[in-house]
Coordinates of C-alpha atoms and ligand atoms in Angstrom, one line a residue:
M1 CA 0.0 -0.1 0.1
P2 CA 2.2 3.1 -1.3
L3 CA 1.7 6.5 0.3
S4 CA 0.0 8.6 -2.2
G5 CA 0.7 11.9 0.0
F6 CA 4.0 12.8 -2.6
D7 CA 4.6 12.1 -5.9
L8 CA 7.8 9.5 -5.9
D9 CA 9.0 10.3 -9.7
A10 CA 9.3 13.7 -9.2
L11 CA 10.9 13.7 -5.7
A12 CA 13.3 11.2 -7.0
G13 CA 16.2 13.4 -7.6
R14 CA 16.1 14.6 -4.3
L15 CA 16.3 11.5 -2.5
P16 CA 19.0 8.7 -2.1
A17 CA 19.0 5.4 -4.1
T18 CA 18.4 2.7 -2.7
P19 CA 18.6 4.4 1.2
L20 CA 19.2 4.0 4.6
T21 CA 16.7 4.9 6.8
R22 CA 15.6 4.4 10.8
F23 CA 12.5 4.4 12.7
A24 CA 13.5 5.7 15.9
P25 CA 10.9 5.2 19.1
A26 CA 11.7 6.2 22.4
P27 CA 9.9 3.5 25.0
T28 CA 9.1 6.1 27.3
G29 CA 4.7 5.1 26.3
W30 CA 3.0 3.3 23.9
L31 CA 3.1 3.6 20.2
H32 CA 0.4 5.6 18.9
L33 CA -1.6 6.7 15.5
G34 CA 1.4 9.6 15.5
H35 CA 4.0 6.8 15.2
V36 CA 1.8 4.4 13.0
L37 CA 1.9 7.4 10.3
N38 CA 5.8 8.2 10.8
A39 CA 6.5 4.5 10.1
D40 CA 4.2 4.4 7.6
Y41 CA 6.4 7.2 5.6
V42 CA 9.6 5.5 6.9
W43 CA 8.5 2.0 5.0
S44 CA 7.2 3.2 2.4
L45 CA 9.9 5.2 1.3
A46 CA 12.3 2.6 2.1
R47 CA 10.4 0.1 0.2
A48 CA 9.6 2.7 -3.0
L49 CA 13.6 3.4 -3.1
G50 CA 14.8 0.1 -2.7
G51 CA 16.0 0.6 0.8
R52 CA 16.4 -0.4 4.2
V53 CA 15.0 0.2 7.5
L54 CA 17.0 0.2 11.0
L55 CA 15.2 0.4 14.3
R56 CA 16.4 1.9 17.2
I57 CA 14.9 2.1 20.3
E58 CA 15.6 5.8 21.8
D59 CA 16.3 5.3 25.2
H60 CA 18.5 7.8 26.4
D61 CA 16.7 9.2 29.1
R62 CA 16.9 6.4 31.6
G63 CA 14.8 7.7 34.0
R64 CA 11.8 7.8 31.6
S65 CA 11.9 4.9 29.8
R66 CA 11.0 1.3 30.3
P67 CA 11.3 -2.4 29.3
E68 CA 7.8 -3.0 29.3
F69 CA 7.2 0.0 26.6
E70 CA 10.0 -1.3 24.5
A71 CA 8.2 -4.8 24.5
G72 CA 4.5 -3.3 23.3
I73 CA 6.3 -1.4 20.6
L74 CA 8.1 -4.3 19.0
D75 CA 4.9 -6.4 19.4
D76 CA 3.0 -3.6 17.7
L77 CA 5.4 -2.8 15.0
D78 CA 5.0 -7.0 14.2
W79 CA 1.2 -6.6 14.4
L80 CA 1.4 -3.6 11.9
G81 CA 3.6 -5.9 9.5
F82 CA 6.6 -2.9 10.0
H83 CA 9.5 -4.9 9.5
P84 CA 12.8 -3.8 10.3
D85 CA 15.6 -5.0 8.2
I86 CA 19.0 -4.0 10.8
H87 CA 17.7 -5.2 14.1
T88 CA 14.7 -7.6 13.6
T89 CA 12.0 -8.0 16.1
A90 CA 12.8 -12.0 16.4
D91 CA 16.7 -11.2 17.2
I92 CA 16.1 -8.6 19.7
R93 CA 13.4 -10.8 21.4
A94 CA 16.2 -13.7 21.2
G95 CA 19.2 -11.2 22.8
R96 CA 21.0 -11.7 19.4
V97 CA 21.3 -7.8 18.8
S98 CA 20.4 -5.1 20.6
P99 CA 18.5 -1.9 18.6
R100 CA 19.2 0.4 22.4
Q101 CA 20.6 3.6 22.9
S102 CA 21.6 2.6 26.5
D103 CA 23.9 -0.3 25.1
R104 CA 25.7 2.6 23.2
Q105 CA 27.3 4.1 25.6
P106 CA 31.0 3.6 24.5
I107 CA 30.3 5.3 21.1
Y108 CA 28.8 8.3 23.0
A109 CA 31.8 8.5 25.3
A110 CA 33.8 8.6 22.1
A111 CA 32.1 11.1 20.2
V112 CA 31.9 13.5 23.3
R113 CA 35.9 13.1 23.7
T114 CA 35.9 14.1 19.8
L115 CA 34.2 17.2 20.8
A116 CA 35.7 17.7 23.9
A117 CA 39.6 17.8 22.1
Q118 CA 38.3 20.4 19.8
G119 CA 37.3 22.3 23.1
L120 CA 33.8 22.6 22.3
I121 CA 32.8 20.8 25.9
Y122 CA 32.4 22.7 29.2
A123 CA 30.7 21.6 32.4
C124 CA 27.4 23.2 33.6
D125 CA 25.5 23.3 36.7
C126 CA 22.8 25.7 35.9
S127 CA 19.2 25.1 36.5
R128 CA 16.4 24.7 34.1
R129 CA 15.2 28.4 35.5
S130 CA 18.4 29.9 34.0
L131 CA 16.8 29.1 30.3
T132 CA 15.5 31.9 28.9
H133 CA 13.4 31.6 25.7
G134 CA 15.7 32.1 22.7
T135 CA 15.4 34.5 19.1
G136 CA 14.7 31.7 17.0
E137 CA 11.4 30.7 15.3
G138 CA 9.1 28.9 18.5
G139 CA 11.0 30.9 21.1
E140 CA 12.2 27.7 22.4
L141 CA 14.3 27.5 25.5
F142 CA 17.9 29.3 25.4
Y143 CA 20.9 28.5 27.2
P144 CA 23.0 32.6 27.4
G145 CA 25.9 30.3 28.1
T146 CA 26.5 31.6 31.3
C147 CA 29.2 28.4 32.2
R148 CA 31.0 28.8 29.5
T149 CA 34.3 30.4 30.8
R150 CA 33.7 28.7 34.6
Q151 CA 36.0 25.8 33.8
L152 CA 34.2 23.8 36.2
P153 CA 35.1 20.2 36.1
L154 CA 33.5 17.4 34.1
A155 CA 32.4 16.0 37.1
P156 CA 28.9 13.6 37.6
G157 CA 26.1 15.5 39.1
V158 CA 26.9 18.5 36.6
G159 CA 25.6 18.7 33.0
W160 CA 27.9 18.6 30.0
R161 CA 27.7 21.3 27.5
L162 CA 28.7 21.6 23.9
R163 CA 29.5 24.8 22.4
I164 CA 27.5 26.5 19.5
D165 CA 29.3 29.4 17.6
A166 CA 27.5 31.4 15.0
G167 CA 27.1 30.2 11.9
V168 CA 23.9 29.1 9.7
E169 CA 22.7 25.4 8.8
R170 CA 21.4 25.0 5.2
F171 CA 19.5 21.9 4.0
D172 CA 16.6 20.9 1.6
D173 CA 14.4 19.4 2.7
V174 CA 12.7 16.6 0.0
R175 CA 9.3 17.8 1.5
M176 CA 9.3 21.7 2.9
G177 CA 12.1 23.0 0.3
R178 CA 15.2 25.2 1.4
Q179 CA 15.6 25.4 5.5
E180 CA 18.2 28.0 7.1
Q181 CA 18.6 27.4 10.9
E182 CA 21.2 29.1 13.3
P183 CA 21.5 27.0 16.6
A184 CA 23.4 29.9 18.0
R185 CA 20.1 31.8 18.0
Q186 CA 17.5 29.3 18.7
C187 CA 18.7 27.5 21.5
G188 CA 22.7 28.5 22.5
D189 CA 25.2 26.0 24.0
L190 CA 23.8 22.8 23.8
L191 CA 23.4 19.8 26.5
V192 CA 25.0 16.6 25.7
R193 CA 24.6 15.2 28.8
D194 CA 22.6 15.9 31.6
R195 CA 23.4 16.3 35.4
E196 CA 21.7 12.3 35.8
G197 CA 24.4 10.9 33.2
N198 CA 21.5 10.6 30.8
W199 CA 22.9 11.6 27.0
T200 CA 20.4 13.8 25.1
Y201 CA 18.1 13.5 22.5
Q202 CA 20.2 15.6 20.3
F203 CA 23.3 14.5 20.5
A204 CA 22.6 10.8 20.8
V205 CA 20.6 11.0 17.7
A206 CA 23.3 12.7 15.6
V207 CA 25.5 10.5 16.7
D208 CA 24.0 7.6 15.8
D209 CA 22.6 8.9 12.5
W210 CA 26.1 9.2 11.5
D211 CA 27.4 6.0 13.1
Q212 CA 24.8 3.8 11.7
G213 CA 25.4 5.6 8.7
I214 CA 22.0 7.0 7.9
D215 CA 21.3 8.8 5.0
L216 CA 17.4 9.3 4.8
V217 CA 15.8 11.0 8.0
V218 CA 12.0 10.9 7.5
R219 CA 10.2 12.0 10.7
G220 CA 7.5 14.7 11.4
T221 CA 7.7 18.3 11.0
D222 CA 7.6 18.6 15.3
L223 CA 11.5 18.1 14.9
L224 CA 12.0 20.1 12.1
A225 CA 13.6 22.9 14.5
S226 CA 16.0 20.8 15.8
T227 CA 17.4 19.3 12.4
G228 CA 20.0 22.8 11.9
R229 CA 22.0 21.8 15.4
Q230 CA 21.8 17.5 14.4
I231 CA 23.7 18.6 11.2
R232 CA 26.0 20.7 13.2
I233 CA 26.8 17.9 15.8
A234 CA 27.6 15.7 12.9
R235 CA 29.8 18.0 11.4
L236 CA 31.4 18.8 14.4
L237 CA 32.4 15.4 14.9
G238 CA 33.9 14.6 11.4
R239 CA 30.7 13.9 9.1
A240 CA 31.4 14.8 5.7
R241 CA 27.8 14.2 3.6
K242 CA 24.9 15.2 5.9
P243 CA 21.8 12.7 5.8
V244 CA 18.6 13.9 3.5
F245 CA 15.7 15.0 5.4
F246 CA 12.2 14.7 4.8
H247 CA 9.6 16.1 7.3
H248 CA 6.0 14.7 6.9
P249 CA 2.8 16.4 8.3
L250 CA 1.7 15.6 12.3
I251 CA -1.6 14.3 13.2
M252 CA -2.9 16.8 15.6
K253 CA -5.4 16.7 18.1
S254 CA -6.3 20.7 18.1
A255 CA -4.9 23.5 15.7
S256 CA -1.9 23.7 17.8
Q257 CA -1.5 20.3 19.7
K258 CA 0.1 17.8 18.2
L259 CA -1.3 13.7 19.5
S260 CA 1.0 12.7 22.2
K261 CA 1.6 9.5 24.2
S262 CA -0.8 10.9 26.8
D263 CA -3.7 10.6 24.7
G264 CA -3.9 7.0 25.2
D265 CA -7.0 5.9 23.1
T266 CA -5.2 6.2 19.9
A267 CA -2.6 3.7 21.5
V268 CA -2.1 1.0 18.7
R269 CA -2.8 -1.5 21.1
V270 CA -6.0 -0.3 22.9
L271 CA -7.2 0.3 19.3
R272 CA -6.2 -3.4 18.7
E273 CA -8.3 -4.1 21.8
R274 CA -11.3 -2.6 20.6
G275 CA -11.1 -5.2 17.4
W276 CA -9.6 -2.8 14.7
T277 CA -7.3 -4.8 12.0
A278 CA -3.4 -3.2 11.2
E279 CA -4.8 -2.2 7.7
T280 CA -7.8 0.0 9.5
V281 CA -5.2 1.6 11.5
R282 CA -3.0 2.2 9.1
R283 CA -5.5 4.2 6.9
A284 CA -6.5 5.8 9.9
A285 CA -2.9 7.2 10.5
R286 CA -2.9 8.4 6.6
A287 CA -7.0 9.9 6.7
A288 CA -5.9 11.9 10.1
V289 CA -3.1 14.3 7.7
G290 CA -5.2 13.9 4.7
V291 CA -3.0 11.3 2.7
S292 CA -4.9 9.7 0.5
E293 CA -4.2 5.7 -1.3
A294 CA -2.4 5.2 -4.2
Ligands
LIG1 N1 13.0 9.3 19.6 C1 12.2 10.6 19.3 C2 10.7 10.5 18.7 O1 10.1 9.1 19.3 C3 12.4 10.4 17.3 C4 13.4 10.9 17.3 C5 13.7 11.1 15.5 O2 13.4 10.8 14.6 O3 14.6 11.9 15.3 O4 9.7 11.1 18.4

């Protein structure tokens, strides 16, 4: 069942041939319709282009991740018919492979050493309250660089930040066209490890997308503003060629609010219990953003 929300032939020149893309849920809740739509875009694009899908479990936030959510995600993916090519659910269940960020600690530690060797990592003991709202679009939280010159030791119990210097990041989103973002104005110096020792989403995802050879990133427009900073982190680590990005529409529960994990009644497991078929769930996710069948 190919997605017809875009004309693949028209986009072909902008998409990598036989890409490696990924589906990267965080096991902090059950899979819901928003994830189903994302998986549908990921698998539809990969299959149409003769590419592959890697499953990555984004459990970088150890406090919020739960094994039962991971198990539920694997079961729901099987039931929906989304079969990863790398890190298959059967191999994961049998313990033959791990798709988890929590099993990649040495890789993040090595990446942070690469950045520290460039003098870009510093310790920060500021609380979230010292963050202000940024000048970038969306007014997201902005760190003004308070600890940049304080020379605090990189010890447990403090956050680790990456210095983000001025400069614009440009990329062509396959669906949304030319984008320009300036991370130093959007968010300022980025937290790469929090005071509890968790690697952050922005850091872990940039490291993984590079280390795992991902050349096509397919995700919702809620992550569009993160893309410039992830491109920056990857370049600082040594990535020469950025992935191609495709940001797709989001399922909204109201004009301004996207669907989230707390909207329990769209959880795949709940819809399953109500007797929905996998096909109905996939169609409902598409219908919610007005994507028609081919
Ligand atoms: N783990 C993120 C999420 O569940 C997705 C990350 C990404 O696609 O970059 O929203």
